[in-house]
Coordinates of C-alpha atoms in Angstrom, one line a residue:
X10 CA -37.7 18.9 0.2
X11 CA -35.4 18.3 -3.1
X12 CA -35.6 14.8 -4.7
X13 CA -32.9 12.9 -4.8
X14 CA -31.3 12.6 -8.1
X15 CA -28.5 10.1 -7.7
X16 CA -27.0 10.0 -11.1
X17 CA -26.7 13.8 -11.2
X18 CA -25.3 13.5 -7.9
X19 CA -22.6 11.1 -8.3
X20 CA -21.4 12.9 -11.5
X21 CA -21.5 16.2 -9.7
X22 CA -19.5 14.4 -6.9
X23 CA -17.0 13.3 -9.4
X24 CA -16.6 16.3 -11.0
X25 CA -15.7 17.9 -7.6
X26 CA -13.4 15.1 -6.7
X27 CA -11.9 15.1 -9.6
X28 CA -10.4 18.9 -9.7
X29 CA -6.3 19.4 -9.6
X30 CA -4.5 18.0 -6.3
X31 CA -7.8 16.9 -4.0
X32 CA -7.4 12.9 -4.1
X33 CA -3.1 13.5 -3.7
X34 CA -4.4 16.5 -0.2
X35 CA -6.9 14.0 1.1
X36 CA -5.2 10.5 0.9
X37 CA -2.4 12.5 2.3
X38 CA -4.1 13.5 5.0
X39 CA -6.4 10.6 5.4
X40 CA -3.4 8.4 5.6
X41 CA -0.8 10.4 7.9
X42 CA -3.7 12.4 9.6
X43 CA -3.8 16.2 10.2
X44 CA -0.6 18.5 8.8
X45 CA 0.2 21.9 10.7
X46 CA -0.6 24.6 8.0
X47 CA 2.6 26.3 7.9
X48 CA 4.2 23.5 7.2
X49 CA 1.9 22.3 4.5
X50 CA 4.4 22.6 2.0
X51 CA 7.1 20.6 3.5
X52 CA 4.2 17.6 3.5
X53 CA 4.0 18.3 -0.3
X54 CA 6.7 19.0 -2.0
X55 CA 5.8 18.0 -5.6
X56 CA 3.0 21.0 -5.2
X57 CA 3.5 24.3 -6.0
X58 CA 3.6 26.5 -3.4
X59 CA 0.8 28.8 -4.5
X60 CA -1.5 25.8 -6.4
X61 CA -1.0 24.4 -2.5
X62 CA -2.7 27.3 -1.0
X63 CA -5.4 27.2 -3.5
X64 CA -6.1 23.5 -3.2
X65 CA -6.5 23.8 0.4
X66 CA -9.0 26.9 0.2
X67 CA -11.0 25.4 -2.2
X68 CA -11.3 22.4 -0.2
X69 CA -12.2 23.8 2.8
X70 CA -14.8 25.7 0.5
X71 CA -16.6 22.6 -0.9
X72 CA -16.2 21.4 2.9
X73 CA -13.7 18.7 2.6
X74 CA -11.1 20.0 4.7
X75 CA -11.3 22.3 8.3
X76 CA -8.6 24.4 10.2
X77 CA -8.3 23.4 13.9
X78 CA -7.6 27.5 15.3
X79 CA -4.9 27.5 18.0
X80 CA -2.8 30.1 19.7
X81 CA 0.5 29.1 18.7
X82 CA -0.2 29.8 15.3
X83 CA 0.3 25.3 14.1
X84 CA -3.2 25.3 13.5
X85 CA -3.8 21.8 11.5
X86 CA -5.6 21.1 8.5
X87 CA -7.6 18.1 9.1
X88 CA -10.4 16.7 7.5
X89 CA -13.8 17.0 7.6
X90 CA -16.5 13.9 7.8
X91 CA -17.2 14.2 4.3
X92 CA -13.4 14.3 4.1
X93 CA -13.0 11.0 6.2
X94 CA -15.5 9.2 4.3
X95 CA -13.8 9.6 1.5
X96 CA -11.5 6.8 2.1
X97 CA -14.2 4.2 1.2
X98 CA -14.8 6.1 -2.1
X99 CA -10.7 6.2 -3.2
X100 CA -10.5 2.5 -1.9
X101 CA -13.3 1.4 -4.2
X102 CA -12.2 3.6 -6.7
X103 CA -8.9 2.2 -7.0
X104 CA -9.4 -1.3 -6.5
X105 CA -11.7 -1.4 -9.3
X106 CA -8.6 0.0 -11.4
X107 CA -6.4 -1.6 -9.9
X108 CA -7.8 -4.7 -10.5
X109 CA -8.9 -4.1 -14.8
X110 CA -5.2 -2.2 -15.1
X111 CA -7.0 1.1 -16.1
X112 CA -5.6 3.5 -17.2
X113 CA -3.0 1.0 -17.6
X114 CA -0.9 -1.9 -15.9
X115 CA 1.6 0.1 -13.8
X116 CA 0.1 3.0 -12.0
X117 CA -0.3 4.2 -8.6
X118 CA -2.8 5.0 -6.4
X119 CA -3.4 8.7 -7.2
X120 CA -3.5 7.7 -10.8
X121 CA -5.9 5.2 -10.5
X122 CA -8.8 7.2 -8.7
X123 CA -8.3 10.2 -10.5
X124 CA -8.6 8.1 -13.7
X125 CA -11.6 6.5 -12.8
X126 CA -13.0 9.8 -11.1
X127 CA -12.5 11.1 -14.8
X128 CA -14.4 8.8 -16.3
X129 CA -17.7 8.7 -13.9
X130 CA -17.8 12.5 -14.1
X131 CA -19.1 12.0 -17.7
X132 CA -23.1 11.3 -17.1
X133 CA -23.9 9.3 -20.3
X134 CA -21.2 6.5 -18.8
X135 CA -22.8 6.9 -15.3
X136 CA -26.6 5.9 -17.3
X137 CA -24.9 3.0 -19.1
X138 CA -23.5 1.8 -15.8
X139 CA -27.4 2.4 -14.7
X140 CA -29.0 1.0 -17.3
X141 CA -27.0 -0.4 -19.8
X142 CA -29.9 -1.3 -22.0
X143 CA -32.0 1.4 -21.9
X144 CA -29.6 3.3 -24.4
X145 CA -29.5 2.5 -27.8
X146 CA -25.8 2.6 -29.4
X147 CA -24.5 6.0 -30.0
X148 CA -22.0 8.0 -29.5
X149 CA -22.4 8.9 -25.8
X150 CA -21.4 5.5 -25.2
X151 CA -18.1 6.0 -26.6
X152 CA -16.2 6.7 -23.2
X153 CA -17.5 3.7 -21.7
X154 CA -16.5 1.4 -24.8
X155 CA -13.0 2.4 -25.1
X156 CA -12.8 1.9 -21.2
X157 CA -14.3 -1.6 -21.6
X158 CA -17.3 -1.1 -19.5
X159 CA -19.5 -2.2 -21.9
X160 CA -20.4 -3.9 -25.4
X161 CA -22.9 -4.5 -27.8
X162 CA -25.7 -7.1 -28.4
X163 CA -27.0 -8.7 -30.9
X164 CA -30.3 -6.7 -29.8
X165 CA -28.8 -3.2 -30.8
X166 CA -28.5 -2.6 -26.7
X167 CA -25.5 -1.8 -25.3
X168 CA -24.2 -4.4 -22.2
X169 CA -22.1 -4.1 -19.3
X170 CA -18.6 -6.0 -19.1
X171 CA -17.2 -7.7 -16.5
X172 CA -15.5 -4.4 -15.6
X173 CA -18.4 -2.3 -15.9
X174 CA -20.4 -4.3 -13.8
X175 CA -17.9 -4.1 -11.2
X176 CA -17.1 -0.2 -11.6
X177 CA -21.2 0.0 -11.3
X178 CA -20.2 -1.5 -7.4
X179 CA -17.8 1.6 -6.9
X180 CA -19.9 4.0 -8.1
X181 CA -22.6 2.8 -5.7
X182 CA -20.3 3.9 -3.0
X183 CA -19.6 7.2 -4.5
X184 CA -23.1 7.8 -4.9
X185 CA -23.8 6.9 -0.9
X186 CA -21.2 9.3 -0.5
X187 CA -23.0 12.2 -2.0
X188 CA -25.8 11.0 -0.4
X189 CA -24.6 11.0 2.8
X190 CA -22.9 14.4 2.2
X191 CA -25.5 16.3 0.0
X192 CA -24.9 20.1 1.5
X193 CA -20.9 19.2 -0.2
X194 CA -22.4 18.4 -3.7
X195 CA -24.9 21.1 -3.5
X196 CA -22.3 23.5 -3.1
X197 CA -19.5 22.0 -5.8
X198 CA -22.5 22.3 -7.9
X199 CA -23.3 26.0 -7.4
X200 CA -20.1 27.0 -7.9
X201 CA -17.8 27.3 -11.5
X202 CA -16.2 24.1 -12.5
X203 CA -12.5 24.0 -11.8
X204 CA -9.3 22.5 -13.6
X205 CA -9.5 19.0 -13.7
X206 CA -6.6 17.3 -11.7
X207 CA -2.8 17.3 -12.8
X208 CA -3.0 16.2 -16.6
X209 CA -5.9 13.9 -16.1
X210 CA -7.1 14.4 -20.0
X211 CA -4.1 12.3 -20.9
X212 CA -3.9 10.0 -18.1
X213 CA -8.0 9.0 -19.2
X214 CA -6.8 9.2 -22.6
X215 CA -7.5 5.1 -22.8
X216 CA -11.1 5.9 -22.7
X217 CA -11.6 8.0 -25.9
X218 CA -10.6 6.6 -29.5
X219 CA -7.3 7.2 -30.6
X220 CA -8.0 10.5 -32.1
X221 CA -8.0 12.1 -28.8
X222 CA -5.2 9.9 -27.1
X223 CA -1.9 12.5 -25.8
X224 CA 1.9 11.0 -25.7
X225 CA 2.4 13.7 -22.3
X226 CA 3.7 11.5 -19.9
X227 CA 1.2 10.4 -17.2
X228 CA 2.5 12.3 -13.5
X229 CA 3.4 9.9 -10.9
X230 CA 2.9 10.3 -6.6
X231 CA 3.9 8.7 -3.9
X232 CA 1.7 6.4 -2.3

């Protein structure tokens, strides 16, 4: 029996999450229910035809997403349990941004879980989140002080924010998630990591210092 490792878990789960196109495909589906697959395309036009095809593979691969086989060839791509239970995930996800205007004040809902998705994939935030005070400063905390999720003491111990204490609530649903669903992190992590989603390294760029910050505009979906 493997023991549970729930910070490697959650990070692995938003790794996963976080690759190009899944949180647009699965609030899609989630929202409207389940699309005929030759029509995919016509449910999402703002995705190329062929990065379509290879978001839905891969996320029937990590077992997100299933085809429902019938004989008049509209099988539909629906989602799996892991796939429904997402919908807590996103929700807590993007409330939490929602409500601390990351990445920033006017964005929609895509933007805001992929952004926070982004930043919880990076395991020395997830430990600060943990256990704020059992990391002296450094500079693996500097993702999760340019987000605001923490700050310093007088101590020399790091401490969560208002923010982070409430992002620490979300990621407590994202790591039930992988806990309910371990067989989908197992296999996201035996397989290569992917590209992150559509321009997400600017979109997070609030969270690293100004150095690292892009002027590309942030992409925008429907919600």
């Amino acid at each position: 029996m493997s023991t549970p490792r729930p910070t490697a878990d959650a990070v692995s789960a938003a790794a996963m999450l976080s690759l190009r196109w899944t949180t647009r495909i699965i609030s899609e589906i989630d929202d409207n229910g389940p699309i005929p697959h030759r029509t995919a395309q016509a449910t999402f036009p703002d995705i190329p035809a062929d990065s379509l095809q290879h978001g839905l593979r891969t996320l029937r691969q990590r077992g997100l997403l299933q085809v429902r086989e019938r004989r008049d060839d509209d099988s539909p791509v629906e989602l799996t349990q892991a796939g429904q239970d997402l919908g807590d995930v996103y929700e807590a996800l993007s409330r939490w941004a929602r409500r601390h205007h990351y990445p920033t004040e006017q964005t929609d809902f895509v933007t805001r879980v992929e952004a926070t998705l982004y930043l919880l994939r990076d395991r020395h935030t997830v430990s600060l989140l943990e256990a704020p005070s059992a990391m002296p400063y450094g500079y693996r905390a500097r993702r999760a002080l340019h987000a605001g999720l923490i700050g310093t003491g007088s101590n020399g111990w790091y401490t969560l924010t208002e923010a982070g204490g409430e992002l620490g609530q979300a990621l407590a649903v994202l790591t039930n998630w992988a806990a309910a669903h371990p067989q989908v992190v197992m296999e996201a992590t035996s397989r290569r990591p992917g590209r992150p989603t559509t321009a997400l390294h600017h979109v997070a760029g609030p969270a690293l210092p100004p150095a690292h910050a892009s002027s590309t505009p942030v992409p925008r979906f429907p919600r």
